mmCIF file of C-alpha atoms in Angstrom:
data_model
loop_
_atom_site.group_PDB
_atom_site.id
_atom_site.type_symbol
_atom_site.label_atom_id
_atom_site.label_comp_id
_atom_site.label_asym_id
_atom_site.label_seq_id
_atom_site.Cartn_x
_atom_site.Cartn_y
_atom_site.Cartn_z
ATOM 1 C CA UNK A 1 154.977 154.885 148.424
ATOM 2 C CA UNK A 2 151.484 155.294 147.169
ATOM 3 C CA UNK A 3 151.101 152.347 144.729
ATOM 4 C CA UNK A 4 147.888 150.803 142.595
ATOM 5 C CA UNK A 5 147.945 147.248 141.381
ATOM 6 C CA UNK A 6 145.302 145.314 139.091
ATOM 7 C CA UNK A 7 144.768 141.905 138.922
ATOM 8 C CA UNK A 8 144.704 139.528 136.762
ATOM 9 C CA UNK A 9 146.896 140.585 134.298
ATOM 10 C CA UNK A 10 144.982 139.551 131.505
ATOM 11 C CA UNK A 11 141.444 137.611 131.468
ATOM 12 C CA UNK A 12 139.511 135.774 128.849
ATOM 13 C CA UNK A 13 135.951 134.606 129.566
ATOM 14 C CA UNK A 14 133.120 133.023 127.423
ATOM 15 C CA UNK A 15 130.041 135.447 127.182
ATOM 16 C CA UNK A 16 128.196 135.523 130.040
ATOM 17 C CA UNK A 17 130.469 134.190 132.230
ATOM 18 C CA UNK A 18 130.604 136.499 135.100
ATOM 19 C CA UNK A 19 133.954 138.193 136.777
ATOM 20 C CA UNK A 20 135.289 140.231 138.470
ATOM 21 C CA UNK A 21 138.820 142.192 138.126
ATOM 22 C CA UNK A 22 140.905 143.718 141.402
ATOM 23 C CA UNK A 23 141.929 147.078 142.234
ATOM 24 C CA UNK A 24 144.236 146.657 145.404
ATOM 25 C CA UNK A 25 145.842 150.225 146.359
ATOM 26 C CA UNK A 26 148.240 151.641 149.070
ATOM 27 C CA UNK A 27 147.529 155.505 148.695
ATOM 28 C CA UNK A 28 147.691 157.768 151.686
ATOM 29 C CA UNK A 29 144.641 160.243 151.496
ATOM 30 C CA UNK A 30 142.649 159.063 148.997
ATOM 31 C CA UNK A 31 140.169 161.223 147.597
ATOM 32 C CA UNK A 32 138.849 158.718 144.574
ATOM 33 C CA UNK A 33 139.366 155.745 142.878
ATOM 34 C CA UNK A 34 138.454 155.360 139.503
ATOM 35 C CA UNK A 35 137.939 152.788 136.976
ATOM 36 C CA UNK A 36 138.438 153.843 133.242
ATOM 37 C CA UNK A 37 137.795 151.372 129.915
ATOM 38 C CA UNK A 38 140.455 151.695 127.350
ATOM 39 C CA UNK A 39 140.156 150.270 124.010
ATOM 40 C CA UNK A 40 142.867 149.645 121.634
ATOM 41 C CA UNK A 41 144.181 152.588 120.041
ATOM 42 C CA UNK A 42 141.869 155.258 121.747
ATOM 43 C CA UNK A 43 141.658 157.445 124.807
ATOM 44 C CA UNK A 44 140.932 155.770 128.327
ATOM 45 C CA UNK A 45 136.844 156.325 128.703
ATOM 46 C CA UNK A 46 135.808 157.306 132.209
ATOM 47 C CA UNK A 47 133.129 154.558 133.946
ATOM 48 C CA UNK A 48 132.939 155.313 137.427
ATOM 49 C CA UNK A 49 134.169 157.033 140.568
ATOM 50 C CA UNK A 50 134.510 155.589 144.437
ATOM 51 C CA UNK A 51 134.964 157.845 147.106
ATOM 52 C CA UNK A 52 134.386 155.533 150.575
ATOM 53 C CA UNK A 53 134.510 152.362 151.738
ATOM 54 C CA UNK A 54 131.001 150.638 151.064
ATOM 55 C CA UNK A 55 130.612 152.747 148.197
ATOM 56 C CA UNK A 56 128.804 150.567 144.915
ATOM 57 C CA UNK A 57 128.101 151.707 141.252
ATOM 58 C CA UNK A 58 126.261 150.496 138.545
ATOM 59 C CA UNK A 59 126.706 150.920 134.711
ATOM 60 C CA UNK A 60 124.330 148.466 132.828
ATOM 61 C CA UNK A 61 126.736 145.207 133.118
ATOM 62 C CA UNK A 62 129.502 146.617 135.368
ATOM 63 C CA UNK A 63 129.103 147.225 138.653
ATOM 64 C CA UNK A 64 131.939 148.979 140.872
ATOM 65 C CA UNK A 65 132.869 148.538 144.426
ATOM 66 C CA UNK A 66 135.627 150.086 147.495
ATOM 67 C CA UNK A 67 136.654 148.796 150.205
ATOM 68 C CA UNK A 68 139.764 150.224 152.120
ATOM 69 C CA UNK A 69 141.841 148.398 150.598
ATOM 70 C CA UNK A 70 140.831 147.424 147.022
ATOM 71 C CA UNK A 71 137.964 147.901 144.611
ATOM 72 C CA UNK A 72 136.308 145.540 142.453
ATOM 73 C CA UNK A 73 134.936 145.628 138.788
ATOM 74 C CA UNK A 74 132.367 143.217 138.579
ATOM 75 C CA UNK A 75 131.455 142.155 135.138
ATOM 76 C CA UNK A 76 127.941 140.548 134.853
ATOM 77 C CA UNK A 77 126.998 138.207 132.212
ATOM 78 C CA UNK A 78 129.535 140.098 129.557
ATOM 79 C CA UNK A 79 129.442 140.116 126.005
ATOM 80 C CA UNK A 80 131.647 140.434 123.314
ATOM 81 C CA UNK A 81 131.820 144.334 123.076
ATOM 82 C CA UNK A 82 132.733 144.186 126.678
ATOM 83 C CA UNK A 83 136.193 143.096 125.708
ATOM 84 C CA UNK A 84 138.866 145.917 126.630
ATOM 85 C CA UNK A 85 141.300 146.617 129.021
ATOM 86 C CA UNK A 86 139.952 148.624 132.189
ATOM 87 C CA UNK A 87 142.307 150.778 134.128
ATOM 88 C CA UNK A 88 142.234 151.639 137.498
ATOM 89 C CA UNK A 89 143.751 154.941 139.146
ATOM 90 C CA UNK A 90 143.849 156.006 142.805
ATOM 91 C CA UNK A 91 143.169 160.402 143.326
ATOM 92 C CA UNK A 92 145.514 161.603 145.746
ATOM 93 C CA UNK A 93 145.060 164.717 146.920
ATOM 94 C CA UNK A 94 148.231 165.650 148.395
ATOM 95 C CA UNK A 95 150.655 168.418 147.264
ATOM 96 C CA UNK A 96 150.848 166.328 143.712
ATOM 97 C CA UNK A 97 147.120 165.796 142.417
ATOM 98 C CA UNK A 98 147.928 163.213 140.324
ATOM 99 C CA UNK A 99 146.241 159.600 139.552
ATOM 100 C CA UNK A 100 148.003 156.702 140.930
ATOM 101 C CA UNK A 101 147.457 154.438 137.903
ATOM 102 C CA UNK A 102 147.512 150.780 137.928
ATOM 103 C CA UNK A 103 148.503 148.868 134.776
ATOM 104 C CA UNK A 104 144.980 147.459 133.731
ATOM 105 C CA UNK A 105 143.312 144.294 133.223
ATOM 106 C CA UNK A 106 143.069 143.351 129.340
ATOM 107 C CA UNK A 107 139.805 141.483 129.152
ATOM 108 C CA UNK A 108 138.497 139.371 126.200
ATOM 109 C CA UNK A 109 134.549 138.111 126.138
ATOM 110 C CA UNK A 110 134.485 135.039 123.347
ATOM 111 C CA UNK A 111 131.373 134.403 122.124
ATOM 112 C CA UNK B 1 128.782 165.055 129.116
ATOM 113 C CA UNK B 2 132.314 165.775 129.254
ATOM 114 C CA UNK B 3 133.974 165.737 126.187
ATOM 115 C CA UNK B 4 137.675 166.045 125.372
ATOM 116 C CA UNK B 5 138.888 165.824 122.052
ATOM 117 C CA UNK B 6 142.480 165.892 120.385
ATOM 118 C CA UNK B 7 143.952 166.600 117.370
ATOM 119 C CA UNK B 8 145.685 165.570 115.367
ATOM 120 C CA UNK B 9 144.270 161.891 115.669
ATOM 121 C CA UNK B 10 147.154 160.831 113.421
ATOM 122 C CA UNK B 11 151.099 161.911 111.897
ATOM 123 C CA UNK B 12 153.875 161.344 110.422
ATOM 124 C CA UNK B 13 156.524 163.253 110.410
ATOM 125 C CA UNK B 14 160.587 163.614 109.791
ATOM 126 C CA UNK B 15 163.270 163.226 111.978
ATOM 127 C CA UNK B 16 164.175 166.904 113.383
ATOM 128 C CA UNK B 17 160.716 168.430 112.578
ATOM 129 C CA UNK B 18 158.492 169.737 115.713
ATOM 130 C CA UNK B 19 155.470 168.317 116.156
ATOM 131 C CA UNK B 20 151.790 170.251 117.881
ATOM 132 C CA UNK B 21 149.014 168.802 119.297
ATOM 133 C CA UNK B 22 146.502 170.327 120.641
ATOM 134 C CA UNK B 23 143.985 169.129 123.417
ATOM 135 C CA UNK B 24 140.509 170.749 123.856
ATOM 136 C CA UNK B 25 137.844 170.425 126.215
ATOM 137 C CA UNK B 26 134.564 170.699 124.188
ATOM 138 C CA UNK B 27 131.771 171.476 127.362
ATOM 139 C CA UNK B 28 133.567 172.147 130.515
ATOM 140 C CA UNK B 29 136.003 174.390 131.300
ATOM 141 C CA UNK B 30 139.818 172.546 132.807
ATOM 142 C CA UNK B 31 142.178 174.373 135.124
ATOM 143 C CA UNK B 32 144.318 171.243 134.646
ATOM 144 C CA UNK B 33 145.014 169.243 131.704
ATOM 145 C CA UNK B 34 147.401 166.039 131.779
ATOM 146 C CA UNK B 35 149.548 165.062 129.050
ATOM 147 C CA UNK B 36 150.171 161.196 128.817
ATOM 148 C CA UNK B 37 152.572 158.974 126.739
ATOM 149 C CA UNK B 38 151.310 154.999 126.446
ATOM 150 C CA UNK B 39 153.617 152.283 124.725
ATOM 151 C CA UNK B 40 152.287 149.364 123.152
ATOM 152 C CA UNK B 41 150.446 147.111 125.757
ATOM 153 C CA UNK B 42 151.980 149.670 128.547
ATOM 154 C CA UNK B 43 149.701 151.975 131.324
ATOM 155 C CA UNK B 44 149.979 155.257 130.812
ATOM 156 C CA UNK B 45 152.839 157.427 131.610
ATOM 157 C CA UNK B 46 152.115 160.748 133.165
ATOM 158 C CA UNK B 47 154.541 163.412 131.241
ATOM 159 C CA UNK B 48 153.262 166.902 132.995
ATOM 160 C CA UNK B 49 150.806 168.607 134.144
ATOM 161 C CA UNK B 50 149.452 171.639 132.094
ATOM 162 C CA UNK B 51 148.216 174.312 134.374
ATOM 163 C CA UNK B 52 146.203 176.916 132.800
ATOM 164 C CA UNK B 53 148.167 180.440 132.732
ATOM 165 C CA UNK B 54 151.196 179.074 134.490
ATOM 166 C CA UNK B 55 154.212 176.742 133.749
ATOM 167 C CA UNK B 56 153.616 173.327 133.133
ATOM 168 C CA UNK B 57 154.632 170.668 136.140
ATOM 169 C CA UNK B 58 156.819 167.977 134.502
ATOM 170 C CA UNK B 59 157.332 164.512 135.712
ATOM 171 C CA UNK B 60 160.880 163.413 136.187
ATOM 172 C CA UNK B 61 162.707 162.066 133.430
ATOM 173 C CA UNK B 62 160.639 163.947 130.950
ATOM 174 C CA UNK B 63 162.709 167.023 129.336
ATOM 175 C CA UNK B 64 161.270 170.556 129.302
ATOM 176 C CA UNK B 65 162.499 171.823 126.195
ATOM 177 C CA UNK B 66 162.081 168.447 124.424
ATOM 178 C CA UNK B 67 157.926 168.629 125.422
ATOM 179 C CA UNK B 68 157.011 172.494 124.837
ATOM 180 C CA UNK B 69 153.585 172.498 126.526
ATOM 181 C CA UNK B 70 151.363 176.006 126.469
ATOM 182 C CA UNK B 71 147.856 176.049 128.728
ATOM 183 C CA UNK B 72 146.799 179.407 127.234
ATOM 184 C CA UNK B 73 143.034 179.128 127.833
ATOM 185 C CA UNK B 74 140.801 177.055 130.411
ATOM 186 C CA UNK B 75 139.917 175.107 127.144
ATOM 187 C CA UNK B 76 143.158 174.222 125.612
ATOM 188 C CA UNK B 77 146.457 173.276 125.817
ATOM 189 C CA UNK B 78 148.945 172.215 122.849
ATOM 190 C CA UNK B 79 152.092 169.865 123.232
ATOM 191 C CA UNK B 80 154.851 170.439 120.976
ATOM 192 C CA UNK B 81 157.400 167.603 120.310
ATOM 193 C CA UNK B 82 160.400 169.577 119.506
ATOM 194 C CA UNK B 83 163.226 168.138 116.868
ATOM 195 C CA UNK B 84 161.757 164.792 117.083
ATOM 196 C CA UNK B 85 163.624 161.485 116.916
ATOM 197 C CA UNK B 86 162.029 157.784 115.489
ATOM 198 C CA UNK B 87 162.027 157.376 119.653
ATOM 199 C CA UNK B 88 159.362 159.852 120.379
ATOM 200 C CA UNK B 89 157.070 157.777 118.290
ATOM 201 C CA UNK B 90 154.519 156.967 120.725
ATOM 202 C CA UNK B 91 151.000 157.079 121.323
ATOM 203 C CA UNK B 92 150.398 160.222 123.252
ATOM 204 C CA UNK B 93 146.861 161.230 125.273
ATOM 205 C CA UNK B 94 145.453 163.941 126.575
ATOM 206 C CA UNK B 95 143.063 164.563 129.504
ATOM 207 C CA UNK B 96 141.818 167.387 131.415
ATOM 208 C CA UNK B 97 140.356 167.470 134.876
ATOM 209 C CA UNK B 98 137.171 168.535 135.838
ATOM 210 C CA UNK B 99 136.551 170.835 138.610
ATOM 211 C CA UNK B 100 134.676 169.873 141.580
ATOM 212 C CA UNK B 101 133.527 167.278 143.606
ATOM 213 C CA UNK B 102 134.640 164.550 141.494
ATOM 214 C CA UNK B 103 137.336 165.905 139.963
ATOM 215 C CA UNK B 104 137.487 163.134 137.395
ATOM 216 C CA UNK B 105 139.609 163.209 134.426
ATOM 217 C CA UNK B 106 138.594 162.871 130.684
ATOM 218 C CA UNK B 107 140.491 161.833 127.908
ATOM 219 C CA UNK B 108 141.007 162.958 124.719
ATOM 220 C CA UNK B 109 141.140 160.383 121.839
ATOM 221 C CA UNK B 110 145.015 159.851 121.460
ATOM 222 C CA UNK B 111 147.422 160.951 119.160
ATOM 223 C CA UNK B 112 149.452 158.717 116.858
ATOM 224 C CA UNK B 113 152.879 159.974 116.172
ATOM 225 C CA UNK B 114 155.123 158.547 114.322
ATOM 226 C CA UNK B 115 158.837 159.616 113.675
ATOM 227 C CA UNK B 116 160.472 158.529 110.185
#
């Protein structure tokens, strides 16, 4: 069964402490794994997109990367306002097209 | 960009009223458009899939006639929470899919509903 899971559950960190969160998935053809911020009480906001092992992107302090069997959110030297929960969700493209979600890492920056 | 948006953001309502939301995607058109219930501190829970000009694809466990969904144009599609009850207070989101290579999904805001 295709399955996503995020680790840790929950992590605080001082500002600019560095981290980094854990996407480990079990989804047969993937075709995308995506990371998403989500701050209380709104919409999920889109941050990146991995299609293939090796794969890295950059958005100011985050910085997202694949493997074949997990992906990593690194958070560099984060601040205050980076404090949210950040989703991760596996694209399958088989006969159901849905996202494989995991159920997110609630991160809070103290400053 | 890639902008969904949702309305409306917030409401209340009675028990046995029906309940419309709509979902719009503001610069890009969506052949697919997800609707999604989240519960306090909870992932989100895919309810269907709205398909534009065809029936809606529901998830298991999530009634048909309770969650009226209508994909009428590559734009929008509307949820309507039929004869709700205090337990369909949730927080319910939106997204639609964009086309292509990435085929990444963007949400809409959220809407707030609460059941009295």
């Amino acid at each position: 069964e295709d399955q996503v899971t995020q680790s840790p559950e929950a992590l605080r960190l001082q500002e600019g402490e560095s981290s980094s969160l854990n996407c480990s998935y079990t989804v047969s053809g993937l075709r995308g794994l995506f990371w998403y911020r989500q701050d209380p009480g709104k919409g999920p906001e889109f941050l990146f997109t991995l299609y293939s092992a090796g794969e890295e992107k950059e958005k100011e302090r985050l910085k997202a990367t694949l493997t074949k069997k997990e992906s990593f959110l690194h958070i560099t030297a984060p601040k205050p306002e980076d404090s949210a929960t950040y989703l991760c969700a596996a694209y399958n493209a088989g006969n159901n097209r849905k996202l494989i979600w995991g159920l997110g890492t609630s991160l809070a920056v103290n400053p | 960009g890639a902008v969904v948006s949702q309305h409306p953001s917030r409401v209340i309502c009675k028990s046995g009223t029906s309940v419309k939301i709509e979902c719009r995607s503001l610069d890009f058109q969506a052949t697919t458009m997800f609707w999604y219930r989240q519960f306090p501190k909870q992932s989100l829970m895919l309810m269907a899939t709205s398909n534009e000009g065809s029936k809606a694809t529901y998830e298991q466990g999530v009634e048909k006639d309770k969650f009226l969904i209508n994909h009428a144009s590559l734009t929008l599609s509307t949820l309507t929470v039929t004869s709700a009850h205090p337990e369909d207070s949730s927080f319910y989101i939106c997204s639609a899919r964009r086309e292509g290579a990435g085929n990444e999904q963007f949400f809409g805001p959220g809407t707030r509903l609460t059941v009295l």
